[in-house]
Every structure is written in C-alpha cells, then in structure tokens.
mmCIF file of C-alpha atoms (C1' of nucleotides) in Angstrom:
data_model
loop_
_atom_site.group_PDB
_atom_site.id
_atom_site.type_symbol
_atom_site.label_atom_id
_atom_site.label_comp_id
_atom_site.label_asym_id
_atom_site.label_seq_id
_atom_site.Cartn_x
_atom_site.Cartn_y
_atom_site.Cartn_z
ATOM 1 C CA MET W 440 -51.224 -13.756 3.086
ATOM 2 C CA SER W 441 -48.405 -13.927 0.776
ATOM 3 C CA ALA W 442 -49.044 -10.327 0.027
ATOM 4 C CA HIS W 443 -48.687 -9.497 3.626
ATOM 5 C CA THR W 444 -45.463 -11.399 3.928
ATOM 6 C CA ASP W 445 -44.030 -9.626 0.874
ATOM 7 C CA PHE W 446 -44.968 -6.278 2.357
ATOM 8 C CA SER W 447 -43.226 -7.118 5.584
ATOM 9 C CA GLN W 448 -40.200 -8.373 3.783
ATOM 10 C CA ARG W 449 -40.001 -5.150 1.892
ATOM 11 C CA CYS W 450 -40.307 -3.084 5.054
ATOM 12 C CA VAL W 451 -37.524 -5.049 6.645
ATOM 13 C CA GLU W 452 -35.333 -4.678 3.814
ATOM 14 C CA TYR W 453 -35.987 -0.923 3.671
ATOM 15 C CA ASN W 454 -35.381 -0.382 7.356
ATOM 16 C CA LYS W 455 -32.118 -2.392 6.990
ATOM 17 C CA LEU W 456 -31.123 -0.124 3.961
ATOM 18 C CA LEU W 457 -32.135 3.000 5.948
ATOM 19 C CA SER W 458 -30.205 2.087 8.998
ATOM 20 C CA ASP W 459 -27.074 1.144 6.907
ATOM 21 C CA PHE W 460 -27.471 4.632 5.281
ATOM 22 C CA LYS W 461 -27.704 6.290 8.725
ATOM 23 C CA GLN W 462 -24.655 4.394 10.008
ATOM 24 C CA LEU W 463 -22.677 5.438 6.796
ATOM 25 C CA LEU W 464 -23.463 9.051 7.411
ATOM 26 C CA ARG W 465 -22.592 8.876 11.119
ATOM 27 C CA ASP W 466 -19.311 7.100 10.214
ATOM 28 C CA ASN W 467 -18.374 10.114 8.092
ATOM 29 C CA GLY W 468 -19.605 12.750 10.245
ATOM 30 C CA LEU W 469 -22.483 13.560 7.810
ATOM 31 C CA LYS W 470 -25.947 14.521 8.624
ATOM 32 C CA PHE W 471 -29.215 12.694 7.986
ATOM 33 C CA THR W 472 -31.498 14.950 6.219
ATOM 34 C CA ILE W 473 -35.010 14.712 4.834
ATOM 35 C CA GLN W 474 -33.794 15.184 1.264
ATOM 36 C CA ARG W 475 -31.374 12.237 1.780
ATOM 37 C CA GLU W 476 -33.950 10.005 3.189
ATOM 38 C CA VAL W 477 -36.422 10.795 0.375
ATOM 39 C CA ILE W 478 -33.803 9.998 -2.320
ATOM 40 C CA LEU W 479 -32.970 6.642 -0.803
ATOM 41 C CA GLU W 480 -36.833 5.911 -0.400
ATOM 42 C CA MET W 481 -37.528 6.886 -3.973
ATOM 43 C CA LEU W 482 -34.645 4.714 -5.164
ATOM 44 C CA TYR W 483 -35.834 1.769 -3.116
ATOM 45 C CA SER W 484 -39.556 2.038 -4.122
ATOM 46 C CA SER W 485 -39.094 2.754 -7.804
ATOM 47 C CA ASP W 486 -38.906 -0.339 -10.077
ATOM 48 C CA GLU W 487 -37.174 1.744 -12.706
ATOM 49 C CA HIS W 488 -33.533 2.536 -13.189
ATOM 50 C CA LEU W 489 -33.565 6.351 -12.603
ATOM 51 C CA THR W 490 -31.742 9.231 -14.034
ATOM 52 C CA PRO W 491 -30.805 12.102 -11.802
ATOM 53 C CA GLU W 492 -33.463 14.039 -13.598
ATOM 54 C CA SER W 493 -36.203 11.553 -13.304
ATOM 55 C CA LEU W 494 -35.426 10.897 -9.730
ATOM 56 C CA HIS W 495 -35.588 14.682 -9.225
ATOM 57 C CA HIS W 496 -39.092 14.782 -11.012
ATOM 58 C CA LEU W 497 -40.355 11.847 -8.929
ATOM 59 C CA ILE W 498 -39.269 13.766 -5.669
ATOM 60 C CA GLN W 499 -40.821 16.962 -6.733
ATOM 61 C CA GLU W 500 -44.035 15.004 -7.623
ATOM 62 C CA LYS W 501 -44.368 13.038 -4.304
ATOM 63 C CA HIS W 502 -42.784 15.614 -1.961
ATOM 64 C CA PRO W 503 -43.462 18.938 -3.508
ATOM 65 C CA ASP W 504 -43.177 20.698 -0.164
ATOM 66 C CA LEU W 505 -39.420 19.867 0.125
ATOM 67 C CA ASN W 506 -38.671 21.740 -3.087
ATOM 68 C CA THR W 507 -35.609 19.555 -3.585
ATOM 69 C CA GLY W 508 -32.924 20.960 -5.823
ATOM 70 C CA ILE W 509 -31.300 18.843 -8.570
ATOM 71 C CA ALA W 510 -27.857 19.555 -7.147
ATOM 72 C CA THR W 511 -28.735 17.753 -4.063
ATOM 73 C CA VAL W 512 -29.909 14.739 -6.084
ATOM 74 C CA TYR W 513 -26.587 14.723 -7.747
ATOM 75 C CA ARG W 514 -24.719 15.092 -4.458
ATOM 76 C CA THR W 515 -26.599 12.417 -2.802
ATOM 77 C CA LEU W 516 -26.281 9.976 -5.682
ATOM 78 C CA SER W 517 -22.486 10.512 -5.610
ATOM 79 C CA LEU W 518 -22.405 9.909 -1.925
ATOM 80 C CA LEU W 519 -24.408 6.653 -2.415
ATOM 81 C CA GLU W 520 -22.252 5.513 -5.241
ATOM 82 C CA ASP W 521 -19.072 6.219 -3.508
ATOM 83 C CA SER W 522 -20.268 4.031 -0.625
ATOM 84 C CA ASP W 523 -21.429 1.460 -3.025
ATOM 85 C CA MET W 524 -25.007 1.753 -1.870
ATOM 86 C CA VAL W 525 -26.029 2.533 -5.476
ATOM 87 C CA THR W 526 -24.567 1.621 -8.895
ATOM 88 C CA SER W 527 -24.585 3.846 -11.903
ATOM 89 C CA LEU W 528 -25.349 2.362 -15.232
ATOM 90 C CA SER W 529 -24.146 4.228 -18.356
ATOM 91 C CA PHE W 530 -25.208 2.481 -21.564
ATOM 92 C CA GLY W 531 -25.225 4.083 -24.817
ATOM 93 C CA ALA W 532 -27.613 7.104 -24.343
ATOM 94 C CA GLN W 533 -26.434 10.282 -22.543
ATOM 95 C CA GLY W 534 -26.432 10.398 -18.822
ATOM 96 C CA LYS W 535 -26.370 7.735 -16.279
ATOM 97 C CA LYS W 536 -29.072 5.671 -14.597
ATOM 98 C CA TYR W 537 -28.846 4.657 -10.995
ATOM 99 C CA GLU W 538 -29.954 1.576 -9.050
ATOM 100 C CA LEU W 539 -29.707 0.407 -5.572
ATOM 101 C CA GLY W 540 -26.640 -1.675 -5.044
ATOM 102 C CA ALA W 541 -28.170 -3.604 -2.121
ATOM 103 C CA LYS W 542 -30.114 -5.822 -4.401
ATOM 104 C CA ASP W 543 -28.539 -9.136 -5.539
ATOM 105 C CA HIS W 544 -25.862 -8.990 -8.271
ATOM 106 C CA HIS W 545 -27.530 -9.111 -11.774
ATOM 107 C CA ASP W 546 -26.864 -7.986 -15.409
ATOM 108 C CA HIS W 547 -28.977 -6.015 -17.737
ATOM 109 C CA ILE W 548 -30.817 -6.396 -20.906
ATOM 110 C CA ILE W 549 -31.709 -3.159 -22.609
ATOM 111 C CA CYS W 550 -34.327 -2.439 -25.272
ATOM 112 C CA THR W 551 -32.779 -0.440 -28.013
ATOM 113 C CA GLN W 552 -36.158 0.773 -29.087
ATOM 114 C CA CYS W 553 -37.695 2.073 -25.697
ATOM 115 C CA GLY W 554 -34.710 2.182 -23.371
ATOM 116 C CA GLU W 555 -36.431 -0.209 -20.926
ATOM 117 C CA ILE W 556 -33.683 -2.046 -18.721
ATOM 118 C CA SER W 557 -34.546 -5.680 -17.516
ATOM 119 C CA GLU W 558 -32.422 -7.627 -15.181
ATOM 120 C CA PHE W 559 -31.171 -11.257 -15.133
ATOM 121 C CA VAL W 560 -28.500 -13.477 -13.577
ATOM 122 C CA ASP W 561 -26.479 -16.392 -14.979
ATOM 123 C CA ASP W 562 -24.255 -18.397 -12.870
ATOM 124 C CA GLU W 563 -22.413 -19.892 -15.677
ATOM 125 C CA ILE W 564 -21.400 -16.439 -16.964
ATOM 126 C CA GLU W 565 -20.473 -15.289 -13.510
ATOM 127 C CA THR W 566 -18.006 -18.157 -13.249
ATOM 128 C CA ARG W 567 -16.492 -17.584 -16.636
ATOM 129 C CA GLN W 568 -15.901 -13.901 -15.849
ATOM 130 C CA LYS W 569 -14.009 -14.696 -12.792
ATOM 131 C CA LYS W 570 -11.676 -17.198 -14.756
ATOM 132 C CA ILE W 571 -11.151 -14.607 -17.559
ATOM 133 C CA ALA W 572 -9.949 -11.913 -15.236
ATOM 134 C CA GLU W 573 -7.598 -14.306 -13.549
ATOM 135 C CA GLU W 574 -6.165 -15.276 -16.989
ATOM 136 C CA LEU W 575 -5.450 -11.736 -17.910
ATOM 137 C CA GLY W 576 -3.779 -10.955 -14.692
ATOM 138 C CA PHE W 577 -6.494 -8.615 -13.510
ATOM 139 C CA LEU W 578 -7.521 -8.281 -9.848
ATOM 140 C CA ILE W 579 -11.205 -8.487 -10.355
ATOM 141 C CA GLN W 580 -13.498 -6.004 -8.564
ATOM 142 C CA GLU W 581 -16.794 -5.773 -10.616
ATOM 143 C CA HIS W 582 -18.257 -6.796 -13.655
ATOM 144 C CA SER W 583 -21.260 -6.074 -15.720
ATOM 145 C CA MET W 584 -22.868 -7.349 -18.714
ATOM 146 C CA GLN W 585 -25.452 -6.017 -21.024
ATOM 147 C CA ILE W 586 -27.475 -7.477 -23.886
ATOM 148 C CA TYR W 587 -29.211 -5.259 -26.296
ATOM 149 C CA GLY W 588 -32.134 -6.177 -28.190
ATOM 150 C CA ILE W 589 -35.963 -5.406 -28.744
ATOM 151 C CA CYS W 590 -38.201 -6.254 -25.883
ATOM 152 C CA GLN W 591 -41.519 -8.002 -26.330
ATOM 153 C CA VAL W 592 -43.606 -4.900 -26.055
ATOM 154 C CA CYS W 593 -41.706 -3.134 -28.802
ATOM 155 C CA GLN W 594 -41.759 -6.318 -30.945
ATOM 156 C CA SER W 595 -45.466 -6.467 -30.951
ATOM 157 C CA LYS W 596 -45.636 -2.635 -31.563
ATOM 158 C CA MET W 597 -43.593 -3.119 -34.599
ATOM 159 C CA LYS W 598 -45.886 -5.901 -35.923
ATOM 160 C CA LYS W 599 -48.857 -3.617 -35.912
ATOM 161 C CA MET K 151 8.862 -13.068 -43.281
ATOM 162 C CA SER K 152 6.017 -13.227 -40.871
ATOM 163 C CA ALA K 153 6.419 -9.444 -40.297
ATOM 164 C CA HIS K 154 6.042 -8.822 -43.964
ATOM 165 C CA THR K 155 2.907 -11.023 -44.121
ATOM 166 C CA ASP K 156 1.349 -9.142 -41.149
ATOM 167 C CA PHE K 157 2.045 -5.876 -42.838
ATOM 168 C CA SER K 158 0.388 -6.816 -46.061
ATOM 169 C CA GLN K 159 -2.456 -8.273 -44.055
ATOM 170 C CA ARG K 160 -2.921 -4.907 -42.380
ATOM 171 C CA CYS K 161 -2.790 -3.046 -45.662
ATOM 172 C CA VAL K 162 -5.370 -5.286 -47.140
ATOM 173 C CA GLU K 163 -7.626 -4.864 -44.203
ATOM 174 C CA TYR K 164 -7.303 -1.115 -44.259
ATOM 175 C CA ASN K 165 -7.920 -0.883 -47.890
ATOM 176 C CA LYS K 166 -11.063 -2.943 -47.499
ATOM 177 C CA LEU K 167 -12.167 -0.689 -44.687
ATOM 178 C CA LEU K 168 -11.421 2.459 -46.615
ATOM 179 C CA SER K 169 -13.398 1.156 -49.701
ATOM 180 C CA ASP K 170 -16.354 0.258 -47.578
ATOM 181 C CA PHE K 171 -16.273 3.796 -46.215
ATOM 182 C CA LYS K 172 -16.060 5.264 -49.621
ATOM 183 C CA GLN K 173 -18.970 3.165 -50.703
ATOM 184 C CA LEU K 174 -20.966 4.099 -47.701
ATOM 185 C CA LEU K 175 -20.452 7.834 -48.490
ATOM 186 C CA ARG K 176 -21.310 7.381 -52.121
ATOM 187 C CA ASP K 177 -24.497 5.408 -51.259
ATOM 188 C CA ASN K 178 -25.605 8.258 -49.203
ATOM 189 C CA GLY K 179 -24.505 11.119 -51.501
ATOM 190 C CA LEU K 180 -21.800 12.260 -49.003
ATOM 191 C CA LYS K 181 -18.393 13.345 -49.924
ATOM 192 C CA PHE K 182 -14.979 11.737 -49.234
ATOM 193 C CA THR K 183 -12.970 14.375 -47.629
ATOM 194 C CA ILE K 184 -9.303 14.269 -46.322
ATOM 195 C CA GLN K 185 -10.477 14.943 -42.792
ATOM 196 C CA ARG K 186 -12.869 11.878 -42.990
ATOM 197 C CA GLU K 187 -9.991 9.715 -44.255
ATOM 198 C CA VAL K 188 -7.630 10.857 -41.627
ATOM 199 C CA ILE K 189 -10.189 9.998 -38.910
ATOM 200 C CA LEU K 190 -10.677 6.533 -40.200
ATOM 201 C CA GLU K 191 -6.925 5.986 -40.452
ATOM 202 C CA MET K 192 -6.217 7.105 -36.865
ATOM 203 C CA LEU K 193 -8.964 4.819 -35.621
ATOM 204 C CA TYR K 194 -7.428 2.000 -37.662
ATOM 205 C CA SER K 195 -3.878 2.647 -36.624
ATOM 206 C CA SER K 196 -4.497 3.257 -33.036
ATOM 207 C CA ASP K 197 -4.386 0.412 -30.572
ATOM 208 C CA GLU K 198 -6.068 2.510 -28.023
ATOM 209 C CA HIS K 199 -9.892 3.111 -27.601
ATOM 210 C CA LEU K 200 -10.061 6.810 -28.392
ATOM 211 C CA THR K 201 -12.123 9.499 -26.979
ATOM 212 C CA PRO K 202 -13.286 12.259 -29.452
ATOM 213 C CA GLU K 203 -10.824 14.524 -27.763
ATOM 214 C CA SER K 204 -7.876 12.179 -27.900
ATOM 215 C CA LEU K 205 -8.508 11.375 -31.531
ATOM 216 C CA HIS K 206 -8.725 15.083 -32.161
ATOM 217 C CA HIS K 207 -5.259 15.525 -30.482
ATOM 218 C CA LEU K 208 -3.854 12.672 -32.357
ATOM 219 C CA ILE K 209 -4.891 14.092 -35.759
ATOM 220 C CA GLN K 210 -3.622 17.487 -34.837
ATOM 221 C CA GLU K 211 -0.277 15.915 -33.977
ATOM 222 C CA LYS K 212 0.045 13.696 -37.060
ATOM 223 C CA HIS K 213 -1.610 16.210 -39.528
ATOM 224 C CA PRO K 214 -1.135 19.688 -38.172
ATOM 225 C CA ASP K 215 -1.614 21.020 -41.548
ATOM 226 C CA LEU K 216 -5.291 19.972 -41.710
ATOM 227 C CA ASN K 217 -6.044 21.970 -38.754
ATOM 228 C CA THR K 218 -9.079 19.679 -38.176
ATOM 229 C CA GLY K 219 -11.868 20.968 -35.824
ATOM 230 C CA ILE K 220 -13.147 18.917 -32.942
ATOM 231 C CA ALA K 221 -16.762 19.321 -34.451
ATOM 232 C CA THR K 222 -15.643 17.422 -37.585
ATOM 233 C CA VAL K 223 -14.369 14.554 -35.352
ATOM 234 C CA TYR K 224 -17.716 14.386 -33.528
ATOM 235 C CA ARG K 225 -19.641 14.558 -36.789
ATOM 236 C CA THR K 226 -17.481 11.893 -38.391
ATOM 237 C CA LEU K 227 -17.722 9.589 -35.428
ATOM 238 C CA SER K 228 -21.419 9.826 -35.379
ATOM 239 C CA LEU K 229 -21.625 9.099 -39.079
ATOM 240 C CA LEU K 230 -19.293 6.116 -38.628
ATOM 241 C CA GLU K 231 -21.252 4.845 -35.668
ATOM 242 C CA ASP K 232 -24.660 5.219 -37.402
ATOM 243 C CA SER K 233 -23.356 3.075 -40.166
ATOM 244 C CA ASP K 234 -21.809 0.615 -37.657
ATOM 245 C CA MET K 235 -18.329 1.099 -38.749
ATOM 246 C CA VAL K 236 -17.373 2.148 -35.223
ATOM 247 C CA THR K 237 -18.655 1.355 -31.863
ATOM 248 C CA SER K 238 -18.883 3.645 -28.957
ATOM 249 C CA LEU K 239 -17.994 2.521 -25.366
ATOM 250 C CA SER K 240 -19.374 4.236 -22.449
ATOM 251 C CA PHE K 241 -18.155 2.879 -19.278
ATOM 252 C CA GLY K 242 -18.331 4.781 -15.981
ATOM 253 C CA ALA K 243 -16.310 7.801 -16.530
ATOM 254 C CA GLN K 244 -17.775 10.743 -18.505
ATOM 255 C CA GLY K 245 -17.612 10.793 -22.244
ATOM 256 C CA LYS K 246 -17.497 7.973 -24.756
ATOM 257 C CA LYS K 247 -14.546 5.976 -26.193
ATOM 258 C CA TYR K 248 -14.547 4.643 -29.788
ATOM 259 C CA GLU K 249 -13.126 1.681 -31.635
ATOM 260 C CA LEU K 250 -13.467 0.310 -34.985
ATOM 261 C CA GLY K 251 -16.432 -2.065 -35.301
ATOM 262 C CA ALA K 252 -14.826 -4.038 -38.272
ATOM 263 C CA LYS K 253 -12.782 -5.889 -35.704
ATOM 264 C CA ASP K 254 -13.963 -9.179 -34.505
ATOM 265 C CA HIS K 255 -16.489 -9.190 -31.666
ATOM 266 C CA HIS K 256 -14.915 -8.972 -28.274
ATOM 267 C CA ASP K 257 -15.565 -7.851 -24.826
ATOM 268 C CA HIS K 258 -13.750 -5.481 -22.542
ATOM 269 C CA ILE K 259 -11.908 -5.614 -19.243
ATOM 270 C CA ILE K 260 -11.271 -2.145 -17.763
ATOM 271 C CA CYS K 261 -8.646 -1.011 -15.275
ATOM 272 C CA THR K 262 -10.499 1.081 -12.644
ATOM 273 C CA GLN K 263 -7.117 2.643 -11.687
ATOM 274 C CA CYS K 264 -5.638 3.820 -15.013
ATOM 275 C CA GLY K 265 -8.752 3.464 -17.386
ATOM 276 C CA GLU K 266 -6.872 1.131 -19.840
ATOM 277 C CA ILE K 267 -9.158 -1.126 -21.684
ATOM 278 C CA SER K 268 -8.257 -4.606 -22.804
ATOM 279 C CA GLU K 269 -10.187 -6.972 -24.932
ATOM 280 C CA PHE K 270 -11.164 -10.604 -24.850
ATOM 281 C CA VAL K 271 -13.566 -13.115 -26.217
ATOM 282 C CA ASP K 272 -15.253 -16.064 -24.476
ATOM 283 C CA ASP K 273 -17.374 -18.419 -26.477
ATOM 284 C CA GLU K 274 -18.950 -20.064 -23.570
ATOM 285 C CA ILE K 275 -20.286 -16.518 -22.509
ATOM 286 C CA GLU K 276 -21.426 -15.769 -26.052
ATOM 287 C CA THR K 277 -23.452 -18.735 -26.079
ATOM 288 C CA ARG K 278 -25.145 -18.253 -22.756
ATOM 289 C CA GLN K 279 -26.013 -14.554 -23.678
ATOM 290 C CA LYS K 280 -28.057 -15.798 -26.730
ATOM 291 C CA LYS K 281 -29.872 -18.210 -24.610
ATOM 292 C CA ILE K 282 -30.786 -15.604 -21.878
ATOM 293 C CA ALA K 283 -32.150 -13.117 -24.543
ATOM 294 C CA GLU K 284 -34.311 -15.891 -25.997
ATOM 295 C CA GLU K 285 -35.729 -16.905 -22.668
ATOM 296 C CA LEU K 286 -36.678 -13.254 -21.844
ATOM 297 C CA GLY K 287 -38.421 -12.846 -25.033
ATOM 298 C CA PHE K 288 -35.874 -10.368 -26.395
ATOM 299 C CA LEU K 289 -34.911 -10.112 -29.962
ATOM 300 C CA ILE K 290 -31.199 -9.970 -29.506
ATOM 301 C CA GLN K 291 -29.132 -7.405 -31.489
ATOM 302 C CA GLU K 292 -25.887 -6.798 -29.623
ATOM 303 C CA HIS K 293 -24.309 -7.662 -26.337
ATOM 304 C CA SER K 294 -21.401 -6.383 -24.467
ATOM 305 C CA MET K 295 -19.662 -7.219 -21.323
ATOM 306 C CA GLN K 296 -17.273 -5.555 -19.070
ATOM 307 C CA ILE K 297 -15.021 -6.720 -16.184
ATOM 308 C CA TYR K 298 -13.641 -4.118 -13.894
ATOM 309 C CA GLY K 299 -10.495 -4.682 -12.061
ATOM 310 C CA ILE K 300 -6.976 -3.567 -11.584
ATOM 311 C CA CYS K 301 -4.588 -4.418 -14.358
ATOM 312 C CA GLN K 302 -1.073 -5.831 -13.835
ATOM 313 C CA VAL K 303 0.686 -2.577 -14.243
ATOM 314 C CA CYS K 304 -1.360 -0.774 -11.623
ATOM 315 C CA GLN K 305 -1.026 -3.667 -9.209
ATOM 316 C CA SER K 306 2.678 -3.585 -9.413
ATOM 317 C CA LYS K 307 2.636 0.165 -8.887
ATOM 318 C CA MET K 308 0.450 -0.349 -5.703
ATOM 319 C CA LYS K 309 3.002 -2.737 -4.346
ATOM 320 C CA LYS K 310 5.754 -0.224 -4.513
ATOM 321 C "C1'" DG V 1234 -21.254 25.136 -60.759
ATOM 322 C "C1'" DT V 1235 -23.775 22.649 -57.035
ATOM 323 C "C1'" DC V 1236 -24.258 20.961 -52.724
ATOM 324 C "C1'" DG V 1237 -22.109 18.968 -48.887
ATOM 325 C "C1'" DC V 1238 -18.109 19.824 -45.713
ATOM 326 C "C1'" DT V 1239 -15.355 22.278 -42.546
ATOM 327 C "C1'" DG V 1240 -13.812 25.447 -38.865
ATOM 328 C "C1'" DC V 1241 -15.218 28.574 -35.909
ATOM 329 C "C1'" DA V 1242 -18.004 30.036 -32.227
ATOM 330 C "C1'" DA V 1243 -22.125 30.145 -29.989
ATOM 331 C "C1'" DA V 1244 -25.657 27.252 -28.065
ATOM 332 C "C1'" DG V 1245 -27.156 22.920 -25.777
ATOM 333 C "C1'" DT V 1246 -27.008 19.180 -22.273
ATOM 334 C "C1'" DC V 1247 -25.726 17.333 -18.235
ATOM 335 C "C1'" DT V 1248 -23.204 17.852 -13.985
ATOM 336 C "C1'" DT V 1249 -20.531 20.155 -10.476
ATOM 337 C "C1'" DT V 1250 -19.310 24.099 -7.437
ATOM 338 C "C1'" DG V 1251 -19.561 28.516 -4.657
ATOM 339 C "C1'" DC V 1252 -22.282 30.725 -1.481
ATOM 340 C "C1'" DA V 1253 -25.341 32.498 2.074
ATOM 341 C "C1'" DG V 1254 -29.011 31.025 4.758
ATOM 342 C "C1'" DA V 1255 -31.238 26.878 6.892
ATOM 343 C "C1'" DG V 1256 -31.018 22.916 9.800
ATOM 344 C "C1'" DA V 1257 -29.236 18.455 12.128
ATOM 345 C "C1'" DG V 1258 -26.643 17.002 16.054
ATOM 346 C "C1'" DC L 818 -23.967 26.673 18.825
ATOM 347 C "C1'" DT L 819 -21.240 24.449 15.349
ATOM 348 C "C1'" DC L 820 -20.494 22.684 11.008
ATOM 349 C "C1'" DT L 821 -22.849 20.387 7.361
ATOM 350 C "C1'" DC L 822 -26.668 20.699 3.830
ATOM 351 C "C1'" DT L 823 -29.554 22.844 0.871
ATOM 352 C "C1'" DG L 824 -31.265 25.685 -3.109
ATOM 353 C "C1'" DC L 825 -29.940 28.830 -6.297
ATOM 354 C "C1'" DA L 826 -27.419 30.430 -9.897
ATOM 355 C "C1'" DA L 827 -23.154 30.413 -12.138
ATOM 356 C "C1'" DA L 828 -19.475 27.739 -14.058
ATOM 357 C "C1'" DG L 829 -17.576 23.491 -16.251
ATOM 358 C "C1'" DA L 830 -17.276 19.497 -19.216
ATOM 359 C "C1'" DC L 831 -18.675 17.492 -23.317
ATOM 360 C "C1'" DT L 832 -21.400 17.650 -27.535
ATOM 361 C "C1'" DT L 833 -24.195 19.661 -31.148
ATOM 362 C "C1'" DT L 834 -25.618 23.353 -34.218
ATOM 363 C "C1'" DG L 835 -25.581 27.682 -37.387
ATOM 364 C "C1'" DC L 836 -23.177 29.934 -40.622
ATOM 365 C "C1'" DA L 837 -20.134 31.572 -44.214
ATOM 366 C "C1'" DG L 838 -16.509 30.278 -47.201
ATOM 367 C "C1'" DC L 839 -14.111 25.953 -49.092
ATOM 368 C "C1'" DG L 840 -13.751 21.841 -51.625
ATOM 369 C "C1'" DA L 841 -15.394 17.148 -53.729
ATOM 370 C "C1'" DC L 842 -17.626 15.620 -57.625
#
DNA sequence: GTCGCTGCAAAGTCTTTGCAGAGAG
DNA sequence: CTCTCTGCAAAGACTTTGCAGCGAC
C-alpha cells in the first residue's frame, strides 16, 4: 500500500514539476520539446547529482532514438538554472553537478574518496546563517553548506 | 604603537609561512625558486581571494622583471594546495579562487552582484557540523559554508 | 654537474556559440 | 507558416603538459 502511495506521490510531484516547466516556457515564448522534457525527467528520476556529461550519457542510454546533443543538455540546464528549477553544485572537482531545485532546501556532505554526495538539513544552522548575513549587512539570497569527509562505504573499503 | 606591533606580527607570520614552505620543498626534494617565493608572498599580502589569472597579473605588475608564466602559477598553486598550504574555493562562477590555508578556519559570504567574498566564523555552526557528520556515519575531514547575498556596497548602488 | 624548474606553446577539458535544417505552436 | 530548437562542429575559456634551456643546490 505504502509503495502505491509513494508512487502516486511521485507522479503528482512530477506532473507538477512538468506543468511548472511548461508554464515557464510559455511565459517566455519558448517551446516545449521532447529533449527538454526528457532532460527534466532524467533530473527528476535520478537519485544522483548529475554532471552535464553524465546526464547526456543517461539520455543517450534511455532514449537513443533522440540522439540528443550535449549542447542541448547544457542549454537546457542553463535555462532551468536561470529559472531556479535546478541548482548547480560546484565542489572541488572540475565541472558542475546539477540537482532539481524543487526539492526542499538541504545541504550536502561529500565523500572525498568516491565523490558521492549526500544531503541533510539542520534547522539550527539555517537559523544561524540568517543571523550572520544580517550582522554583516548582507541581503541574504541563498546559502549552501558542505561537509567533506569519508563515507561509510569508503571507510569500510579502507579497512580491508 | 599598535601599528608597529601589528607589523611585527605580520612579519613573524610570514616568516613562519615561508620557512614552512621551504621545509615542505626540502622534504620533497623540490627547489626553492624566486617564482615560488613571489607567489607565496602575493597570496599572503593580498586581502583578496585570488584566481590564478589575477594572481598572475598581480605578479607581473609587482615583479615585471621575473616574467612569470601562468603555467608556473598553476603549478605552484597545485603544489600549495596538495600540501594544504592554500585552499581553493569554487563557488558558482567558472574557475577557482585561492586563499592561504594558514589562516584560521572561516566560512564565506559571497556577493552575487560583484563577486566579493567576505569571511566569517560561527562556533555554533561549527559544532552542529561535527554532529551531523557523525550522525551520517561520515569521518569528517573538512567543511565549508557559503552564504550568497548582496553586499552593502551593491545594495547602495542599486538604490541609486 | 645534476636534476628539478621555468616560459612558451601546444594540447586537453569543459562549455558556449554559429549555422542550416527540423519541429513546435 | 513563423520563429525557436536541435545537432553538429567550430570556437572559447580555463587548465595541464611536453620540451629545451635555465638555475638551485
């Protein structure tokens, strides 16, 4: 039962996302294309934080018929980022990773061994951040926090 | 009087830094060159967070006789970063900025208008970060936090 | 003297752009 | 039909690498 509920939930969320996207396009006189839909869908269905390249690979794998170009991926990601539908993450390594912005706010904890990115939220930190910006005279817009460490998987690998 | 004290303080700090650097080089069978010294000095004396390019410009300005190549700047920054003497920051925009790692730990607040980066520390946040990593089974190594907003200077520009 | 370092230029990455044909509205 | 999108390939930005001569030790 709960599996069914989760599934419905996911669908509702995705449909909401999709209609937001369509609205966004309409508002700006842009067109809704299969490529754009697939990119949004992949971003939604992937649990990973994707690089433009990994997103492109994923699309070519799942929709080889579309023969989507990497340029389209970059263009769509820029579009989505400008509209705050996705957020780009640029930690350490070269290149950015992208995630859907529609999710709740959260911060990231990154494994320095395998590059895996996990998410977390901490209300206390959120509150402090607001105060700090205020004290420094900044008009706060966004904030992000990263913790770097070694994840459990890599820790156990190292013990072997 | 206090100005004199500050100056001495700075000198002591820099000499410490320099001798650490020399030790590092010696330990690894590397050589101490004028270029490397100048790069360290510029990183130390600049209040800004420098990009490889801005660092290169700065060096060409202050030491035009050396005719330092950008490749050397990149190579030295990598060396310093690998040895944890400098830290690289990669927020949003393309390219990294570098800062001396010898300074006390701090986080960053970045102006989304002019790119200016300020620093701050908050103990409460530091404490929470440690707890979070623990809870998630991560072996914490580093952490960093950024707040994005509009700095006072840009705010007043916008009012005009 | 030896062996690492440097500047230069060429090669690599990752990302953006120009263009002509394809496709959404 | 119009005007935007797309894939392709070329161009750009940023960074790294190969090489021959230079310089620290």
